[in-house]
Amino acid sequence: MNDAVYYNGSSYVAILANPGATTPDVDTTDWTLLAQQGGTGATGATGSLGATGNTGATGATGATGDQGLQGVQGPAGPTGAQGIAGPQGIQGNTGATGDTGATGATGATGAGLNWRSNFVQGVNGGYAVNDAVYYNGSSYVAILANPEQPLRMWTPPTGRCLRNKAGQERPEQPEA
């Protein structure tokens, strides 16, 4: 009981002793949600175009042309020198570099909290900033210190120094 766990991006607090056989997101009898995982952040800006790639390999030699027509046989001449090699083929174009994928935004670092269990009106020493309590089915976190002075009594749903599980600040409403 009062153990806090992190599961699938959210945190939970055990409200009853249990063997942990069922995950806290399903077992609402033994667990209560303390803080729920937020949505996915906005997509970051598109990165700059990458550098041009290296030059590709030399292309293959072109095909030999068709043989010409047979000419009239002339007198036998001396053997000629060996001919030069044909021209090299044209080099192929370099392929385009693909776009760099976008980088997602880095999420904010969460603040730690001090789990104080169930809320107790007039608790000795009051509640400090980041003290967390359970009250009437919801979890609350103190955003201001409250020393619990007798004329400034409050409860989690009305105290100006608390935020509820949805992160909404509550207005101050002192009790008589």
CSV table of N, CA, C and O in Angstrom, one decimal, residues 29-151:
chain,number,residue,atom,x,y,z
A,29,THR,N,-9.0,-1.2,-8.6
A,29,THR,CA,-9.4,-1.5,-7.3
A,29,THR,C,-8.2,-1.3,-6.3
A,29,THR,O,-8.3,-0.8,-5.2
A,30,ASP,N,-7.0,-1.8,-6.8
A,30,ASP,CA,-5.8,-1.7,-5.9
A,30,ASP,C,-4.9,-0.5,-6.2
A,30,ASP,O,-4.0,-0.2,-5.5
A,31,TRP,N,-5.1,0.1,-7.4
A,31,TRP,CA,-4.2,1.2,-7.8
A,31,TRP,C,-5.0,2.4,-8.2
A,31,TRP,O,-6.1,2.3,-8.7
A,32,THR,N,-4.3,3.6,-8.1
A,32,THR,CA,-4.9,4.9,-8.6
A,32,THR,C,-3.9,5.6,-9.4
A,32,THR,O,-2.7,5.5,-9.1
A,33,LEU,N,-4.4,6.3,-10.5
A,33,LEU,CA,-3.5,7.0,-11.4
A,33,LEU,C,-3.0,8.2,-10.7
A,33,LEU,O,-3.7,9.0,-10.1
A,34,LEU,N,-1.6,8.4,-10.6
A,34,LEU,CA,-1.0,9.6,-10.0
A,34,LEU,C,-0.7,10.7,-11.1
A,34,LEU,O,-1.1,11.8,-11.0
A,35,ALA,N,-0.1,10.3,-12.2
A,35,ALA,CA,0.3,11.2,-13.3
A,35,ALA,C,0.2,10.4,-14.6
A,35,ALA,O,0.9,9.4,-14.7
A,36,GLN,N,-0.5,11.0,-15.5
A,36,GLN,CA,-0.7,10.3,-16.8
A,36,GLN,C,0.3,10.8,-17.9
A,36,GLN,O,0.6,12.0,-17.9
A,37,GLN,N,0.7,9.9,-18.7
A,37,GLN,CA,1.7,10.3,-19.8
A,37,GLN,C,1.0,11.3,-20.7
A,37,GLN,O,-0.1,11.2,-21.1
A,38,GLY,N,1.8,12.3,-21.1
A,38,GLY,CA,1.3,13.3,-22.0
A,38,GLY,C,1.4,12.9,-23.4
A,38,GLY,O,1.9,11.8,-23.8
A,39,GLY,N,0.8,13.7,-24.3
A,39,GLY,CA,0.8,13.3,-25.7
A,39,GLY,C,2.1,13.5,-26.4
A,39,GLY,O,3.1,14.1,-25.8
A,40,THR,N,2.3,13.0,-27.6
A,40,THR,CA,3.5,13.2,-28.4
A,40,THR,C,3.8,14.6,-28.7
A,40,THR,O,2.8,15.3,-29.1
A,41,GLY,N,5.0,15.0,-28.6
A,41,GLY,CA,5.3,16.4,-28.9
A,41,GLY,C,5.3,16.7,-30.3
A,41,GLY,O,5.1,15.9,-31.2
A,42,ALA,N,5.3,18.0,-30.7
A,42,ALA,CA,5.2,18.5,-32.0
A,42,ALA,C,6.5,18.0,-32.8
A,42,ALA,O,7.5,17.8,-32.3
A,43,THR,N,6.3,17.8,-34.1
A,43,THR,CA,7.4,17.3,-35.0
A,43,THR,C,8.4,18.5,-35.2
A,43,THR,O,8.0,19.6,-35.4
A,44,GLY,N,9.6,18.2,-35.1
A,44,GLY,CA,10.7,19.2,-35.2
A,44,GLY,C,10.8,19.7,-36.7
A,44,GLY,O,10.2,19.1,-37.6
A,45,ALA,N,11.6,20.7,-36.9
A,45,ALA,CA,11.8,21.3,-38.2
A,45,ALA,C,12.5,20.3,-39.1
A,45,ALA,O,13.3,19.5,-38.6
A,46,THR,N,12.3,20.4,-40.4
A,46,THR,CA,13.0,19.5,-41.4
A,46,THR,C,14.5,19.9,-41.4
A,46,THR,O,14.8,21.1,-41.5
A,47,GLY,N,15.4,18.9,-41.4
A,47,GLY,CA,16.8,19.2,-41.5
A,47,GLY,C,17.2,19.7,-42.8
A,47,GLY,O,16.5,19.7,-43.8
A,48,SER,N,18.5,20.2,-42.9
A,48,SER,CA,19.0,20.7,-44.1
A,48,SER,C,19.3,19.6,-45.1
A,48,SER,O,19.5,18.5,-44.7
A,49,LEU,N,19.4,20.0,-46.4
A,49,LEU,CA,19.7,19.0,-47.5
A,49,LEU,C,21.1,18.4,-47.3
A,49,LEU,O,22.1,19.2,-47.0
A,50,GLY,N,21.3,17.1,-47.4
A,50,GLY,CA,22.6,16.5,-47.2
A,50,GLY,C,23.6,16.9,-48.3
A,50,GLY,O,23.2,17.4,-49.4
A,51,ALA,N,24.9,16.5,-48.1
A,51,ALA,CA,25.9,16.8,-49.1
A,51,ALA,C,25.7,15.9,-50.3
A,51,ALA,O,25.1,14.9,-50.3
A,52,THR,N,26.3,16.4,-51.5
A,52,THR,CA,26.2,15.6,-52.7
A,52,THR,C,27.0,14.4,-52.6
A,52,THR,O,28.1,14.4,-52.0
A,53,GLY,N,26.5,13.3,-53.1
A,53,GLY,CA,27.2,12.0,-53.0
A,53,GLY,C,28.4,11.9,-53.9
A,53,GLY,O,28.7,12.8,-54.8
A,54,ASN,N,29.2,10.9,-53.7
A,54,ASN,CA,30.4,10.6,-54.5
A,54,ASN,C,30.1,10.3,-56.0
A,54,ASN,O,29.0,9.9,-56.3
A,55,THR,N,31.0,10.6,-56.9
A,55,THR,CA,30.8,10.3,-58.3
A,55,THR,C,30.7,8.8,-58.5
A,55,THR,O,31.4,8.0,-57.9
A,56,GLY,N,29.8,8.4,-59.4
A,56,GLY,CA,29.5,7.0,-59.6
A,56,GLY,C,30.7,6.3,-60.4
A,56,GLY,O,31.6,7.0,-60.9
A,57,ALA,N,30.6,5.0,-60.5
A,57,ALA,CA,31.7,4.3,-61.3
A,57,ALA,C,31.6,4.6,-62.8
A,57,ALA,O,30.6,5.0,-63.3
A,58,THR,N,32.7,4.3,-63.5
A,58,THR,CA,32.8,4.5,-64.9
A,58,THR,C,31.8,3.6,-65.6
A,58,THR,O,31.7,2.4,-65.3
A,59,GLY,N,31.1,4.1,-66.6
A,59,GLY,CA,30.1,3.4,-67.4
A,59,GLY,C,30.8,2.3,-68.3
A,59,GLY,O,32.0,2.4,-68.5
A,60,ALA,N,30.0,1.4,-68.7
A,60,ALA,CA,30.5,0.3,-69.6
A,60,ALA,C,30.9,0.9,-71.0
A,60,ALA,O,30.3,1.9,-71.4
A,61,THR,N,31.8,0.2,-71.7
A,61,THR,CA,32.2,0.6,-73.1
A,61,THR,C,31.0,0.4,-74.0
A,61,THR,O,30.2,-0.5,-73.9
A,62,GLY,N,30.8,1.4,-74.9
A,62,GLY,CA,29.7,1.4,-75.8
A,62,GLY,C,29.8,0.2,-76.8
A,62,GLY,O,30.8,-0.4,-77.0
A,63,ALA,N,28.6,-0.1,-77.4
A,63,ALA,CA,28.6,-1.3,-78.4
A,63,ALA,C,29.4,-0.9,-79.6
A,63,ALA,O,29.5,0.2,-80.0
A,64,THR,N,29.9,-2.0,-80.3
A,64,THR,CA,30.6,-1.8,-81.6
A,64,THR,C,29.6,-1.5,-82.7
A,64,THR,O,28.6,-2.1,-82.7
A,65,GLY,N,30.0,-0.6,-83.6
A,65,GLY,CA,29.1,-0.3,-84.6
A,65,GLY,C,29.0,-1.4,-85.7
A,65,GLY,O,29.7,-2.3,-85.7
A,66,ASP,N,28.0,-1.3,-86.6
A,66,ASP,CA,27.7,-2.3,-87.6
A,66,ASP,C,28.9,-2.3,-88.6
A,66,ASP,O,29.6,-1.2,-88.8
A,67,GLN,N,29.2,-3.4,-89.2
A,67,GLN,CA,30.2,-3.6,-90.2
A,67,GLN,C,29.8,-3.0,-91.5
A,67,GLN,O,28.6,-3.1,-91.9
A,68,GLY,N,30.7,-2.3,-92.1
A,68,GLY,CA,30.4,-1.6,-93.4
A,68,GLY,C,30.3,-2.7,-94.5
A,68,GLY,O,30.6,-3.8,-94.4
A,69,LEU,N,29.9,-2.2,-95.7
A,69,LEU,CA,29.8,-3.1,-96.9
A,69,LEU,C,31.2,-3.5,-97.4
A,69,LEU,O,32.2,-2.8,-97.2
A,70,GLN,N,31.2,-4.6,-98.0
A,70,GLN,CA,32.5,-5.2,-98.5
A,70,GLN,C,32.9,-4.3,-99.7
A,70,GLN,O,32.2,-4.1,-100.6
A,71,GLY,N,34.2,-3.9,-99.7
A,71,GLY,CA,34.7,-3.1,-100.8
A,71,GLY,C,35.4,-4.0,-101.8
A,71,GLY,O,35.5,-5.2,-101.7
A,72,VAL,N,35.8,-3.3,-102.9
A,72,VAL,CA,36.5,-4.0,-104.0
A,72,VAL,C,37.8,-4.4,-103.5
A,72,VAL,O,38.5,-3.6,-102.8
A,73,GLN,N,38.2,-5.6,-103.8
A,73,GLN,CA,39.5,-6.1,-103.3
A,73,GLN,C,40.6,-5.3,-104.0
A,73,GLN,O,40.7,-5.3,-105.2
A,74,GLY,N,41.5,-4.8,-103.2
A,74,GLY,CA,42.6,-4.1,-103.8
A,74,GLY,C,43.9,-4.9,-103.7
A,74,GLY,O,43.8,-6.1,-103.2
A,75,PRO,N,45.0,-4.4,-104.1
A,75,PRO,CA,46.2,-5.2,-104.0
A,75,PRO,C,46.6,-5.3,-102.5
A,75,PRO,O,46.2,-4.5,-101.7
A,76,ALA,N,47.2,-6.4,-102.2
A,76,ALA,CA,47.6,-6.6,-100.9
A,76,ALA,C,48.6,-5.6,-100.5
A,76,ALA,O,49.6,-5.3,-101.2
A,77,GLY,N,48.4,-5.0,-99.3
A,77,GLY,CA,49.3,-4.0,-98.8
A,77,GLY,C,50.1,-4.5,-97.6
A,77,GLY,O,49.8,-5.6,-97.1
A,78,PRO,N,51.0,-3.7,-97.1
A,78,PRO,CA,51.7,-4.1,-95.9
A,78,PRO,C,50.7,-4.1,-94.7
A,78,PRO,O,49.7,-3.5,-94.7
A,79,THR,N,51.1,-4.9,-93.7
A,79,THR,CA,50.3,-5.0,-92.5
A,79,THR,C,50.3,-3.7,-91.8
A,79,THR,O,51.4,-3.1,-91.6
A,80,GLY,N,49.2,-3.2,-91.5
A,80,GLY,CA,49.1,-1.9,-90.8
A,80,GLY,C,49.3,-2.0,-89.3
A,80,GLY,O,49.3,-3.1,-88.7
A,81,ALA,N,49.5,-0.9,-88.7
A,81,ALA,CA,49.7,-0.8,-87.2
A,81,ALA,C,48.3,-1.1,-86.5
A,81,ALA,O,47.3,-0.9,-87.1
A,82,GLN,N,48.4,-1.6,-85.3
A,82,GLN,CA,47.2,-1.9,-84.6
A,82,GLN,C,46.4,-0.6,-84.3
A,82,GLN,O,47.0,0.4,-84.0
A,83,GLY,N,45.1,-0.7,-84.5
A,83,GLY,CA,44.3,0.5,-84.3
A,83,GLY,C,44.1,0.9,-82.8
A,83,GLY,O,44.4,0.1,-81.9
A,84,ILE,N,43.6,2.1,-82.6
A,84,ILE,CA,43.5,2.6,-81.2
A,84,ILE,C,42.1,2.1,-80.7
A,84,ILE,O,41.2,1.7,-81.5
A,85,ALA,N,42.0,2.0,-79.4
A,85,ALA,CA,40.8,1.5,-78.7
A,85,ALA,C,39.7,2.5,-79.0
A,85,ALA,O,39.9,3.7,-79.1
A,86,GLY,N,38.5,2.1,-79.0
A,86,GLY,CA,37.3,3.0,-79.1
A,86,GLY,C,37.2,3.9,-77.9
A,86,GLY,O,37.8,3.7,-76.9
A,87,PRO,N,36.3,4.9,-78.1
A,87,PRO,CA,36.2,5.9,-77.0
A,87,PRO,C,35.4,5.3,-75.8
A,87,PRO,O,34.7,4.3,-76.0
A,88,GLN,N,35.7,5.8,-74.7
A,88,GLN,CA,35.1,5.4,-73.4
A,88,GLN,C,33.7,5.9,-73.4
A,88,GLN,O,33.4,7.0,-73.8
A,89,GLY,N,32.8,5.1,-72.8
A,89,GLY,CA,31.4,5.5,-72.7
A,89,GLY,C,31.2,6.7,-71.7
A,89,GLY,O,32.0,7.0,-70.9
A,90,ILE,N,30.1,7.4,-71.9
A,90,ILE,CA,29.8,8.6,-71.0
A,90,ILE,C,29.4,8.1,-69.6
A,90,ILE,O,28.8,7.1,-69.4
A,91,GLN,N,30.0,8.9,-68.7
A,91,GLN,CA,29.7,8.6,-67.2
A,91,GLN,C,28.3,8.8,-66.9
A,91,GLN,O,27.7,9.8,-67.3
A,92,GLY,N,27.7,8.0,-66.1
A,92,GLY,CA,26.3,8.1,-65.6
A,92,GLY,C,26.2,9.3,-64.6
A,92,GLY,O,27.1,9.7,-64.0
A,93,ASN,N,24.9,9.8,-64.5
A,93,ASN,CA,24.7,10.9,-63.6
A,93,ASN,C,24.7,10.3,-62.1
A,93,ASN,O,24.3,9.2,-61.9
A,94,THR,N,25.0,11.2,-61.2
A,94,THR,CA,25.0,10.9,-59.7
A,94,THR,C,23.5,11.0,-59.3
A,94,THR,O,22.8,11.9,-59.6
A,95,GLY,N,23.1,10.0,-58.5
A,95,GLY,CA,21.7,10.0,-58.0
A,95,GLY,C,21.5,11.1,-57.0
A,95,GLY,O,22.4,11.5,-56.3
A,96,ALA,N,20.2,11.5,-56.8
A,96,ALA,CA,19.9,12.5,-55.8
A,96,ALA,C,20.0,12.0,-54.4
A,96,ALA,O,19.7,10.8,-54.2
A,97,THR,N,20.4,12.9,-53.5
A,97,THR,CA,20.5,12.5,-52.1
A,97,THR,C,19.1,12.7,-51.5
A,97,THR,O,18.5,13.8,-51.7
A,98,GLY,N,18.6,11.8,-50.7
A,98,GLY,CA,17.3,11.9,-50.1
A,98,GLY,C,17.3,12.9,-49.0
A,98,GLY,O,18.3,13.3,-48.4
A,99,ASP,N,16.1,13.4,-48.6
A,99,ASP,CA,15.9,14.4,-47.6
A,99,ASP,C,16.2,13.8,-46.2
A,99,ASP,O,16.0,12.6,-46.0
A,100,THR,N,16.8,14.6,-45.3
A,100,THR,CA,17.0,14.1,-43.9
A,100,THR,C,15.7,14.1,-43.2
A,100,THR,O,14.9,15.1,-43.3
A,101,GLY,N,15.4,13.1,-42.4
A,101,GLY,CA,14.2,13.0,-41.6
A,101,GLY,C,14.1,14.0,-40.5
A,101,GLY,O,15.2,14.5,-40.1
A,102,ALA,N,12.9,14.4,-40.1
A,102,ALA,CA,12.8,15.4,-39.0
A,102,ALA,C,13.1,14.8,-37.7
A,102,ALA,O,12.9,13.6,-37.4
A,103,THR,N,13.6,15.6,-36.8
A,103,THR,CA,13.9,15.2,-35.4
A,103,THR,C,12.8,15.7,-34.5
A,103,THR,O,12.4,16.8,-34.6
A,104,GLY,N,12.3,14.8,-33.7
A,104,GLY,CA,11.2,15.1,-32.8
A,104,GLY,C,11.7,16.0,-31.6
A,104,GLY,O,12.9,16.0,-31.3
A,105,ALA,N,10.8,16.8,-31.0
A,105,ALA,CA,11.2,17.6,-29.9
A,105,ALA,C,11.5,16.8,-28.6
A,105,ALA,O,10.9,15.8,-28.4
A,106,THR,N,12.4,17.3,-27.8
A,106,THR,CA,12.8,16.7,-26.6
A,106,THR,C,11.7,17.1,-25.5
A,106,THR,O,11.4,18.3,-25.4
A,107,GLY,N,11.2,16.1,-24.8
A,107,GLY,CA,10.2,16.4,-23.8
A,107,GLY,C,10.8,17.0,-22.6
A,107,GLY,O,12.0,16.9,-22.3
A,108,ALA,N,10.0,17.7,-21.8
A,108,ALA,CA,10.4,18.4,-20.6
A,108,ALA,C,10.8,17.4,-19.5
A,108,ALA,O,10.1,16.3,-19.4
A,109,THR,N,11.7,17.7,-18.7
A,109,THR,CA,12.1,16.8,-17.5
A,109,THR,C,11.1,17.1,-16.4
A,109,THR,O,10.8,18.2,-16.1
A,110,GLY,N,10.5,16.0,-15.9
A,110,GLY,CA,9.5,16.1,-14.8
A,110,GLY,C,10.1,16.4,-13.5
A,110,GLY,O,11.3,16.2,-13.3
A,111,ALA,N,9.3,17.0,-12.6
A,111,ALA,CA,9.8,17.3,-11.2
A,111,ALA,C,9.5,16.1,-10.3
A,111,ALA,O,8.5,15.5,-10.5
A,112,GLY,N,10.4,15.9,-9.3
A,112,GLY,CA,10.2,14.8,-8.4
A,112,GLY,C,9.1,15.3,-7.4
A,112,GLY,O,8.7,16.4,-7.2
A,113,LEU,N,8.5,14.3,-6.7
A,113,LEU,CA,7.6,14.6,-5.6
A,113,LEU,C,7.8,13.7,-4.4
A,113,LEU,O,8.4,12.7,-4.5
A,114,ASN,N,7.2,14.1,-3.3
A,114,ASN,CA,7.3,13.4,-2.0
A,114,ASN,C,5.9,12.9,-1.7
A,114,ASN,O,5.0,13.7,-1.3
A,115,TRP,N,5.7,11.6,-1.9
A,115,TRP,CA,4.3,11.0,-1.7
A,115,TRP,C,4.1,10.9,-0.2
A,115,TRP,O,4.8,10.3,0.6
A,116,ARG,N,3.0,11.6,0.3
A,116,ARG,CA,2.7,11.7,1.7
A,116,ARG,C,1.4,10.8,2.1
A,116,ARG,O,0.9,10.9,3.2
A,117,SER,N,0.9,10.0,1.1
A,117,SER,CA,-0.2,9.2,1.4
A,117,SER,C,-1.5,10.0,1.4
A,117,SER,O,-1.6,10.9,0.6
A,118,ASN,N,-2.5,9.6,2.2
A,118,ASN,CA,-3.8,10.2,2.3
A,118,ASN,C,-3.7,11.6,2.9
A,118,ASN,O,-2.9,11.8,3.8
A,119,PHE,N,-4.5,12.6,2.4
A,119,PHE,CA,-4.4,13.9,3.0
A,119,PHE,C,-4.9,13.9,4.4
A,119,PHE,O,-5.9,13.2,4.7
A,120,VAL,N,-4.3,14.6,5.3
A,120,VAL,CA,-4.7,14.8,6.7
A,120,VAL,C,-4.8,16.3,7.0
A,120,VAL,O,-3.8,17.0,7.0
A,121,GLN,N,-6.1,16.7,7.4
A,121,GLN,CA,-6.3,18.1,7.7
A,121,GLN,C,-5.5,18.4,9.0
A,121,GLN,O,-5.6,17.7,10.0
A,122,GLY,N,-4.7,19.5,9.0
A,122,GLY,CA,-4.0,19.9,10.1
A,122,GLY,C,-2.7,19.1,10.5
A,122,GLY,O,-2.3,19.0,11.6
A,123,VAL,N,-2.2,18.4,9.4
A,123,VAL,CA,-1.0,17.5,9.7
A,123,VAL,C,0.1,18.3,10.3
A,123,VAL,O,0.3,19.5,10.0
A,124,ASN,N,0.8,17.7,11.2
A,124,ASN,CA,1.9,18.4,11.9
A,124,ASN,C,3.0,18.8,10.9
A,124,ASN,O,3.5,18.0,10.2
A,125,GLY,N,3.3,20.1,10.9
A,125,GLY,CA,4.3,20.6,10.0
A,125,GLY,C,3.7,21.1,8.7
A,125,GLY,O,4.4,21.7,7.9
A,126,GLY,N,2.5,20.8,8.4
A,126,GLY,CA,1.9,21.2,7.1
A,126,GLY,C,2.4,20.4,5.9
A,126,GLY,O,3.0,19.3,6.1
A,127,TYR,N,2.3,20.9,4.7
A,127,TYR,CA,2.7,20.3,3.5
A,127,TYR,C,3.7,21.2,2.8
A,127,TYR,O,3.5,22.4,2.7
A,128,ALA,N,4.8,20.7,2.3
A,128,ALA,CA,5.8,21.4,1.6
A,128,ALA,C,5.6,21.4,0.0
A,128,ALA,O,4.8,20.5,-0.4
A,129,VAL,N,6.3,22.2,-0.7
A,129,VAL,CA,6.2,22.2,-2.2
A,129,VAL,C,6.6,20.8,-2.6
A,129,VAL,O,7.5,20.2,-2.1
A,130,ASN,N,5.9,20.2,-3.6
A,130,ASN,CA,6.0,18.9,-4.2
A,130,ASN,C,5.6,17.7,-3.3
A,130,ASN,O,5.9,16.6,-3.6
A,131,ASP,N,5.0,18.0,-2.1
A,131,ASP,CA,4.3,17.0,-1.3
A,131,ASP,C,3.1,16.5,-2.1
A,131,ASP,O,2.3,17.4,-2.6
A,132,ALA,N,2.9,15.2,-2.2
A,132,ALA,CA,1.7,14.7,-3.0
A,132,ALA,C,0.8,13.9,-2.0
A,132,ALA,O,1.3,13.2,-1.1
A,133,VAL,N,-0.5,14.1,-2.2
A,133,VAL,CA,-1.5,13.4,-1.3
A,133,VAL,C,-2.6,12.8,-2.2
A,133,VAL,O,-2.8,13.2,-3.3
A,134,TYR,N,-3.3,11.9,-1.6
A,134,TYR,CA,-4.5,11.3,-2.2
A,134,TYR,C,-5.7,11.8,-1.4
A,134,TYR,O,-5.7,11.8,-0.2
A,135,TYR,N,-6.7,12.3,-2.1
A,135,TYR,CA,-7.9,12.8,-1.4
A,135,TYR,C,-9.1,12.6,-2.3
A,135,TYR,O,-9.2,13.1,-3.4
A,136,ASN,N,-10.1,11.9,-1.8
A,136,ASN,CA,-11.4,11.7,-2.4
A,136,ASN,C,-11.3,11.2,-3.9
A,136,ASN,O,-11.9,11.7,-4.8
A,137,GLY,N,-10.4,10.3,-4.1
A,137,GLY,CA,-10.3,9.7,-5.4
A,137,GLY,C,-9.3,10.3,-6.4
A,137,GLY,O,-9.2,9.9,-7.5
A,138,SER,N,-8.7,11.4,-6.0
A,138,SER,CA,-7.7,12.1,-6.9
A,138,SER,C,-6.4,12.3,-6.1
A,138,SER,O,-6.3,12.3,-4.9
A,139,SER,N,-5.4,12.5,-6.9
A,139,SER,CA,-4.0,12.8,-6.4
A,139,SER,C,-3.8,14.3,-6.5
A,139,SER,O,-4.1,14.9,-7.6
A,140,TYR,N,-3.1,14.9,-5.6
A,140,TYR,CA,-2.8,16.3,-5.6
A,140,TYR,C,-1.3,16.5,-5.2
A,140,TYR,O,-0.7,15.8,-4.5
A,141,VAL,N,-0.7,17.6,-5.8
A,141,VAL,CA,0.7,18.0,-5.5
A,141,VAL,C,0.7,19.4,-5.1
A,141,VAL,O,0.2,20.3,-5.7
A,142,ALA,N,1.4,19.7,-3.9
A,142,ALA,CA,1.5,21.1,-3.4
A,142,ALA,C,2.4,21.9,-4.3
A,142,ALA,O,3.5,21.5,-4.6
A,143,ILE,N,1.9,23.1,-4.7
A,143,ILE,CA,2.7,24.0,-5.5
A,143,ILE,C,3.2,25.2,-4.7
A,143,ILE,O,4.0,26.0,-5.2
A,144,LEU,N,2.7,25.3,-3.5
A,144,LEU,CA,3.2,26.3,-2.5
A,144,LEU,C,3.3,25.6,-1.2
A,144,LEU,O,2.5,24.7,-0.9
A,145,ALA,N,4.2,26.0,-0.3
A,145,ALA,CA,4.3,25.5,1.1
A,145,ALA,C,3.1,25.9,1.8
A,145,ALA,O,2.6,27.1,1.7
A,146,ASN,N,2.5,25.1,2.7
A,146,ASN,CA,1.4,25.5,3.6
A,146,ASN,C,1.6,24.9,4.9
A,146,ASN,O,1.5,23.7,5.2
A,147,PRO,N,2.0,25.8,5.9
A,147,PRO,CA,2.3,25.3,7.3
A,147,PRO,C,1.1,24.9,8.1
A,147,PRO,O,1.2,24.6,9.2
A,148,GLU,N,-0.1,24.9,7.5
A,148,GLU,CA,-1.3,24.5,8.2
A,148,GLU,C,-1.6,25.4,9.5
A,148,GLU,O,-1.8,24.9,10.5
A,149,GLN,N,-1.5,26.7,9.3
A,149,GLN,CA,-1.8,27.6,10.4
A,149,GLN,C,-3.3,27.5,10.7
A,149,GLN,O,-4.1,27.4,9.8
A,150,PRO,N,-3.7,27.6,11.9
A,150,PRO,CA,-5.1,27.3,12.3
A,150,PRO,C,-6.1,28.2,11.5
A,150,PRO,O,-7.2,27.7,11.2
A,151,LEU,N,-5.8,29.5,11.2
A,151,LEU,CA,-6.7,30.3,10.5
A,151,LEU,C,-6.6,30.2,9.0
A,151,LEU,O,-7.4,30.8,8.3
